[in-house]
Tab-separated table of C-alpha atoms in Angstrom:
chain	number	residue	atom	x	y	z
A	1	MET	CA	122.955	29.342	151.309
A	2	PRO	CA	122.095	31.546	148.303
A	3	THR	CA	123.326	30.361	144.930
A	4	ARG	CA	126.228	32.369	143.574
A	5	PRO	CA	125.434	34.412	140.447
A	6	SER	CA	126.791	32.761	137.329
A	7	ALA	CA	128.202	34.144	134.108
A	8	VAL	CA	129.494	32.761	130.847
A	9	VAL	CA	132.579	34.812	129.925
A	10	PHE	CA	133.645	35.607	126.370
A	11	ALA	CA	137.223	36.838	126.590
A	12	TYR	CA	140.617	37.291	124.967
A	13	HIS	CA	143.770	39.378	125.392
A	14	ASN	CA	145.038	41.149	128.543
A	15	VAL	CA	141.750	42.897	129.245
A	16	GLY	CA	140.020	39.519	129.050
A	17	ALA	CA	142.526	37.983	131.429
A	18	ARG	CA	142.324	40.704	134.078
A	19	CYS	CA	138.547	41.024	133.910
A	20	LEU	CA	138.087	37.257	134.162
A	21	LEU	CA	140.161	37.316	137.349
A	22	THR	CA	138.091	40.262	138.619
A	23	LEU	CA	134.849	38.304	138.205
A	24	LEU	CA	136.314	35.309	140.010
A	25	ASP	CA	137.542	37.568	142.816
A	26	GLY	CA	134.028	39.026	143.029
A	27	GLY	CA	132.494	35.623	143.710
A	28	VAL	CA	130.919	35.034	140.294
A	29	HIS	CA	130.544	31.383	139.285
A	30	ILE	CA	131.872	30.875	135.757
A	31	PRO	CA	130.805	27.539	134.214
A	32	LEU	CA	132.359	28.285	130.800
A	33	VAL	CA	134.850	30.590	129.107
A	34	VAL	CA	134.478	31.216	125.386
A	35	THR	CA	137.742	32.370	123.842
A	36	HIS	CA	139.736	32.243	120.591
A	37	GLU	CA	142.345	30.004	119.080
A	38	ASP	CA	145.559	31.994	118.728
A	39	ASP	CA	146.303	33.118	115.173
A	40	PRO	CA	149.788	31.849	114.172
A	41	ARG	CA	150.197	34.997	112.042
A	42	GLU	CA	149.708	37.242	115.069
A	43	ASN	CA	152.336	38.293	117.605
A	44	ILE	CA	150.942	36.771	120.815
A	45	TRP	CA	152.485	39.232	123.281
A	46	PHE	CA	149.500	39.254	125.618
A	47	GLN	CA	148.208	37.016	128.404
A	48	ARG	CA	146.141	34.018	127.301
A	49	VAL	CA	142.652	33.772	128.801
A	50	ALA	CA	142.667	30.027	128.073
A	51	ASP	CA	145.656	29.573	130.392
A	52	ILE	CA	143.858	31.258	133.297
A	53	ALA	CA	140.729	29.183	132.712
A	54	HIS	CA	142.827	26.011	132.661
A	55	GLU	CA	144.548	26.970	135.920
A	56	ARG	CA	141.162	27.569	137.567
A	57	GLY	CA	139.540	24.407	136.180
A	58	ILE	CA	137.038	26.302	134.021
A	59	PRO	CA	135.996	24.610	130.757
A	60	THR	CA	136.716	26.534	127.545
A	61	ILE	CA	135.462	26.430	123.981
A	62	THR	CA	136.809	28.217	120.898
A	63	PRO	CA	133.961	28.178	118.365
A	64	GLU	CA	134.513	29.450	114.840
A	65	ASP	CA	131.001	30.924	114.977
A	66	VAL	CA	129.737	31.825	118.420
A	67	ASN	CA	126.239	32.338	116.978
A	68	ALA	CA	125.942	28.820	115.541
A	69	PRO	CA	122.739	27.176	116.882
A	70	GLU	CA	124.607	24.328	118.533
A	71	VAL	CA	126.895	26.792	120.333
A	72	VAL	CA	123.956	28.905	121.489
A	73	ALA	CA	122.205	25.753	122.744
A	74	LYS	CA	125.324	24.608	124.652
A	75	ILE	CA	125.646	27.975	126.367
A	76	ALA	CA	121.918	28.277	127.087
A	77	ALA	CA	121.930	24.850	128.758
A	78	LEU	CA	124.220	26.291	131.433
A	79	GLU	CA	121.480	28.785	132.412
A	80	PRO	CA	123.884	31.650	133.211
A	81	ASP	CA	122.590	34.780	134.909
A	82	PHE	CA	124.943	37.045	132.946
A	83	PHE	CA	127.213	37.241	129.942
A	84	PHE	CA	130.441	39.228	130.122
A	85	SER	CA	132.495	39.990	127.031
A	86	PHE	CA	136.074	41.263	127.356
A	87	TYR	CA	137.916	41.886	124.076
A	88	PHE	CA	136.115	38.980	122.428
A	89	ARG	CA	136.416	39.341	118.657
A	90	GLN	CA	133.052	38.066	117.418
A	91	MET	CA	129.772	39.946	117.405
A	92	MET	CA	126.876	38.261	119.201
A	93	LYS	CA	123.483	38.117	117.517
A	94	ALA	CA	120.064	38.459	119.117
A	95	PRO	CA	119.400	34.762	119.912
A	96	LEU	CA	122.642	34.507	121.875
A	97	LEU	CA	122.247	37.864	123.603
A	98	ALA	CA	118.771	36.802	124.763
A	99	VAL	CA	120.145	33.874	126.799
A	100	PRO	CA	121.163	35.511	130.114
A	101	PRO	CA	118.134	36.826	132.029
A	102	ARG	CA	120.174	39.452	133.902
A	103	GLY	CA	121.916	40.909	130.865
A	104	ALA	CA	124.997	40.781	128.672
A	105	PHE	CA	127.808	43.271	129.272
A	106	ASN	CA	130.930	44.234	127.347
A	107	MET	CA	134.121	46.055	128.316
A	108	HIS	CA	135.260	48.426	125.570
A	109	GLY	CA	138.644	50.147	125.430
A	110	SER	CA	137.525	53.754	124.999
A	111	LEU	CA	135.366	56.367	126.661
A	112	LEU	CA	132.155	55.570	124.813
A	113	PRO	CA	130.551	56.813	122.660
A	114	LYS	CA	133.963	57.826	121.265
A	115	TYR	CA	135.929	55.226	119.291
A	116	ARG	CA	133.283	52.555	119.000
A	117	GLY	CA	134.383	49.524	116.993
A	118	ARG	CA	137.784	47.929	116.490
A	119	VAL	CA	141.235	48.721	118.002
A	120	PRO	CA	140.035	51.824	119.891
A	121	VAL	CA	143.352	52.430	121.663
A	122	ASN	CA	145.303	52.602	118.398
A	123	TRP	CA	142.756	54.964	116.852
A	124	ALA	CA	142.829	57.248	119.896
A	125	VAL	CA	146.625	57.548	119.679
A	126	ILE	CA	146.521	58.149	115.909
A	127	HIS	CA	144.112	61.035	116.459
A	128	GLY	CA	146.262	62.614	119.142
A	129	GLU	CA	143.793	62.168	121.982
A	130	THR	CA	144.993	63.126	125.459
A	131	GLU	CA	142.565	60.832	127.267
A	132	THR	CA	140.868	57.487	126.769
A	133	GLY	CA	139.698	54.737	129.084
A	134	ALA	CA	137.461	51.716	129.551
A	135	SER	CA	133.666	51.528	129.373
A	136	LEU	CA	131.423	48.763	130.678
A	137	HIS	CA	128.141	48.710	128.761
A	138	GLU	CA	125.121	46.620	127.919
A	139	MET	CA	125.491	44.524	124.781
A	140	VAL	CA	123.046	45.040	121.933
A	141	GLU	CA	123.282	43.909	118.321
A	142	LYS	CA	124.751	47.230	117.231
A	143	PRO	CA	128.446	47.365	118.229
A	144	ASP	CA	129.274	49.267	121.423
A	145	ALA	CA	125.921	51.031	121.438
A	146	GLY	CA	124.242	49.748	124.622
A	147	ARG	CA	123.615	51.663	127.824
A	148	LEU	CA	126.641	52.493	129.963
A	149	VAL	CA	127.247	50.887	133.343
A	150	ASP	CA	130.498	52.640	134.285
A	151	GLN	CA	133.648	54.213	132.821
A	152	GLN	CA	137.224	54.796	133.940
A	153	ALA	CA	139.441	57.388	132.245
A	154	VAL	CA	143.234	57.308	131.808
A	155	PRO	CA	145.599	59.948	130.386
A	156	ILE	CA	147.462	59.610	127.100
A	157	LEU	CA	150.808	61.387	127.324
A	158	ALA	CA	152.205	63.092	124.242
A	159	ASP	CA	154.791	60.396	123.545
A	160	ASP	CA	152.919	57.318	124.831
A	161	THR	CA	152.824	54.395	122.435
A	162	ALA	CA	149.653	52.378	121.917
A	163	PHE	CA	151.275	49.668	124.037
A	164	ASP	CA	151.727	52.149	126.901
A	165	VAL	CA	148.106	53.227	126.590
A	166	PHE	CA	146.784	49.684	126.268
A	167	ASN	CA	148.466	48.781	129.552
A	168	LYS	CA	146.717	51.737	131.194
A	169	VAL	CA	143.381	50.743	129.652
A	170	THR	CA	143.811	47.191	130.981
A	171	VAL	CA	144.103	48.554	134.517
A	172	ALA	CA	141.196	50.942	133.869
A	173	ALA	CA	139.040	48.001	132.752
A	174	GLU	CA	139.847	46.102	135.931
A	175	ILE	CA	139.035	49.133	138.093
A	176	CYS	CA	135.816	49.802	136.182
A	177	LEU	CA	134.560	46.224	136.490
A	178	HIS	CA	135.607	45.904	140.132
A	179	ARG	CA	133.687	49.075	140.982
A	180	ALA	CA	130.585	48.184	138.933
A	181	LEU	CA	130.291	44.499	139.798
A	182	PRO	CA	128.548	44.791	143.201
A	183	GLY	CA	125.806	46.953	141.670
A	184	LEU	CA	125.371	44.599	138.730
A	185	LEU	CA	125.049	41.587	141.013
A	186	ALA	CA	122.643	43.435	143.313
A	187	GLY	CA	120.576	44.784	140.414
A	188	THR	CA	121.003	48.389	141.535
A	189	VAL	CA	122.915	49.873	138.570
A	190	ALA	CA	121.647	53.187	137.189
A	191	PHE	CA	122.249	52.760	133.449
A	192	GLN	CA	123.075	55.738	131.233
A	193	SER	CA	122.089	55.871	127.571
A	194	GLN	CA	124.777	56.784	125.063
A	195	ASP	CA	124.486	59.749	122.737
A	196	LEU	CA	125.961	58.012	119.697
A	197	ALA	CA	126.124	61.301	117.786
A	198	ARG	CA	128.966	62.358	120.097
A	199	GLY	CA	131.252	59.598	118.819
A	200	SER	CA	132.172	57.635	115.726
A	201	TYR	CA	132.627	54.018	114.700
A	202	PHE	CA	136.076	52.850	113.573
A	203	GLY	CA	137.067	49.672	111.745
A	204	GLY	CA	140.064	47.398	112.138
A	205	ARG	CA	143.562	48.185	110.919
A	206	LYS	CA	145.964	46.217	108.716
A	207	PRO	CA	149.788	46.374	108.633
A	208	GLU	CA	149.592	48.369	105.377
A	209	ASP	CA	147.769	51.110	107.305
A	210	GLY	CA	151.088	51.835	108.996
A	211	ARG	CA	152.575	53.319	105.808
A	212	ILE	CA	153.923	56.816	106.531
A	213	ASP	CA	153.084	59.782	104.348
A	214	TRP	CA	155.966	62.122	105.198
A	215	ARG	CA	154.106	65.008	103.561
A	216	ASN	CA	151.898	65.095	106.651
A	217	PRO	CA	152.735	67.315	109.635
A	218	ALA	CA	155.393	65.982	112.000
A	219	ARG	CA	152.913	65.573	114.855
A	220	SER	CA	150.632	63.453	112.648
A	221	VAL	CA	153.539	61.211	111.640
A	222	HIS	CA	154.634	60.945	115.286
A	223	ASN	CA	151.118	59.893	116.301
A	224	LEU	CA	151.064	57.173	113.641
A	225	VAL	CA	154.472	55.858	114.703
A	226	ARG	CA	153.489	55.567	118.345
A	227	ALA	CA	150.088	54.085	117.468
A	228	VAL	CA	151.639	51.123	115.642
A	229	ALA	CA	154.940	50.800	117.540
A	230	PRO	CA	155.926	47.292	118.782
A	231	PRO	CA	154.379	44.934	119.649
A	232	TYR	CA	152.271	46.173	116.720
A	233	PRO	CA	153.814	45.903	113.202
A	234	GLY	CA	155.388	49.383	113.110
A	235	ALA	CA	155.180	52.383	110.772
A	236	PHE	CA	157.125	52.245	107.513
A	237	SER	CA	157.904	53.849	104.178
A	238	ASP	CA	159.746	52.706	101.070
A	239	THR	CA	162.858	54.757	100.261
A	240	GLU	CA	165.666	54.648	97.710
A	241	LEU	CA	167.728	52.769	100.291
A	242	GLY	CA	165.034	50.179	101.023
A	243	ARG	CA	162.131	49.787	103.425
A	244	LEU	CA	162.437	52.139	106.385
A	245	THR	CA	160.572	50.964	109.495
A	246	VAL	CA	160.204	53.613	112.177
A	247	LEU	CA	159.675	52.232	115.662
A	248	ARG	CA	160.031	55.284	117.873
A	249	THR	CA	160.189	59.031	117.262
A	250	LEU	CA	160.413	62.238	119.239
A	251	PRO	CA	159.385	65.663	117.935
A	252	VAL	CA	162.217	68.180	117.682
A	253	ASP	CA	161.500	71.434	119.503
A	254	GLY	CA	161.653	74.679	117.619
A	255	PRO	CA	159.908	76.441	114.753
A	256	ALA	CA	159.377	74.896	111.350
A	257	ALA	CA	162.262	75.376	108.929
A	258	ALA	CA	161.299	78.206	106.566
A	259	GLY	CA	160.912	76.977	102.991
A	260	GLU	CA	161.959	73.421	103.854
A	261	THR	CA	158.858	71.347	103.222
A	262	VAL	CA	160.308	68.540	101.081
A	263	PRO	CA	160.375	65.488	103.372
A	264	ALA	CA	163.901	64.209	103.876
A	265	LEU	CA	165.977	61.978	106.140
A	266	ALA	CA	169.398	63.177	107.280
A	267	VAL	CA	171.801	63.202	110.207
A	268	GLU	CA	171.685	66.410	112.237
A	269	GLU	CA	173.850	66.970	115.315
A	270	GLY	CA	174.714	63.286	115.272
A	271	ARG	CA	171.094	62.128	115.307
A	272	LEU	CA	168.928	60.550	112.608
A	273	THR	CA	166.291	63.161	111.794
A	274	ALA	CA	163.293	63.261	109.450
A	275	ARG	CA	161.836	66.501	108.073
A	276	CYS	CA	158.085	66.284	107.473
A	277	GLY	CA	155.716	68.176	105.207
A	278	ASP	CA	155.158	71.061	107.607
A	279	GLY	CA	158.900	71.730	107.880
A	280	ARG	CA	159.043	70.358	111.411
A	281	LYS	CA	161.320	67.480	112.336
A	282	LEU	CA	161.242	64.172	114.133
A	283	ARG	CA	164.180	62.475	115.749
A	284	LEU	CA	164.193	58.753	114.873
A	285	LEU	CA	165.038	57.076	118.163
A	286	ALA	CA	164.600	53.538	116.822
A	287	ALA	CA	164.449	52.541	113.161
A	288	GLN	CA	165.268	49.693	110.798
A	289	LEU	CA	166.282	49.522	107.180
A	290	ASP	CA	165.183	46.292	105.475
A	291	GLY	CA	164.884	44.678	108.901
A	292	SER	CA	168.306	45.671	110.275
A	293	PRO	CA	168.865	48.438	112.849
A	294	LEU	CA	169.444	51.873	111.359
A	295	ASP	CA	171.252	54.569	113.330
A	296	ALA	CA	172.999	57.813	112.422
A	297	GLU	CA	176.346	56.114	111.816
A	298	ARG	CA	174.981	53.477	109.453
A	299	PHE	CA	172.847	56.009	107.611
A	300	SER	CA	175.808	58.362	107.142
A	301	ALA	CA	177.819	55.542	105.592
A	302	LEU	CA	174.978	54.668	103.221
A	303	VAL	CA	174.493	58.238	101.949
A	304	SER	CA	178.126	59.306	101.883
A	305	GLY	CA	178.678	61.353	98.730
A	306	LYS	CA	175.004	62.174	98.207
A	307	GLU	CA	173.916	65.784	98.068
A	308	HIS	CA	173.424	67.099	101.608
A	309	ASN	CA	174.067	63.534	102.848
A	310	SER	CA	170.319	62.964	102.893
A	311	ILE	CA	167.541	61.135	101.061
A	312	ARG	CA	164.083	62.296	100.121
A	313	LEU	CA	161.171	60.654	101.868
C-alpha cells in the first residue's frame, strides 16, 4: 500500500482549524502541528487548533522561535513531504522552508497580490472593498509573495463587519484548500506567478488605530467602525462626556447637510446620530460611553440644557 503523503502543519485561529480538518479529511498524514500559546491579553473568540490536534491525537509544539535550529531539526527529523501554514503568526526563514521536498504552502486571507501582510480582512473592510477571499500560495521568504495555487473570492457587503467577512473568508479558505489539495498531492498543480505591483503590503494594527477622526467622510468612519467592531477592540473617540466607543453604525440616506461640516453627536428623530466632516450622518446603532451602553435616551439626559442638545466630536 502506498505511503500517505505527510505534512507538518503550522496553524492558528479559525482558518487554521478548518484547514487542518480539511487536510485530515483529504487523507494527509500529519505527524506534528505547530501552533501558538494563547495570549492572555487577546480576546480568544476563535477555535483553538491545539484542541483539534489533541482530539485527533496529533502532537503539538508552541515554539517561541520556529526558526530556532533545534526546532528546525525536530521538524526535519519527521521528513514531511509538505508544510502547510494557516494563519500562523511567525515568518519562516530559508532553512526551515527548505525542509519539505514537495513544497511549503500558506493560506492567506485576501485575493493576492492585494492586501499582503497582516490582518488582511480588517484592511479590506477599512478600504471599502466589495470583494476579498482566500489565496493558497507557495511560501517564500518574502511575505505572501510566492506563486499562487488557487483562490476563492467572497463578497463584502456594504455593512458587513470584519467578523462577518472573516467568517466568509474561513469558508473560502476551506473551499480553496479542498479544491486544490488533490492537485497538490498528485503534483499536477499549474502555479501562477503573482504580479506584486498590483497589490500592497500592510502591517498589523493596534487598538489605538481604531481612534475615529470625525472630520473624515461618513463612509470612511463607517468602514473603520465595521473593520474593528467586536470581537475586535472597537472604534472610539474621546469627547467632553468621556470615551465614546462606537460598535455599530449605519449610514443615513440623503444628501449632505449644506454648511454643516462640524462633526457633532446629537439625537435626531429619536436616534443617536453623528454628523461627520462631509456633512453626512451615521446612525449609532450600538455605542458605549466610558464602558457603559449609550443610547438616545441616556445621551439626551447627559446633554440636557446644552446648545442644540449636542456635543462636538
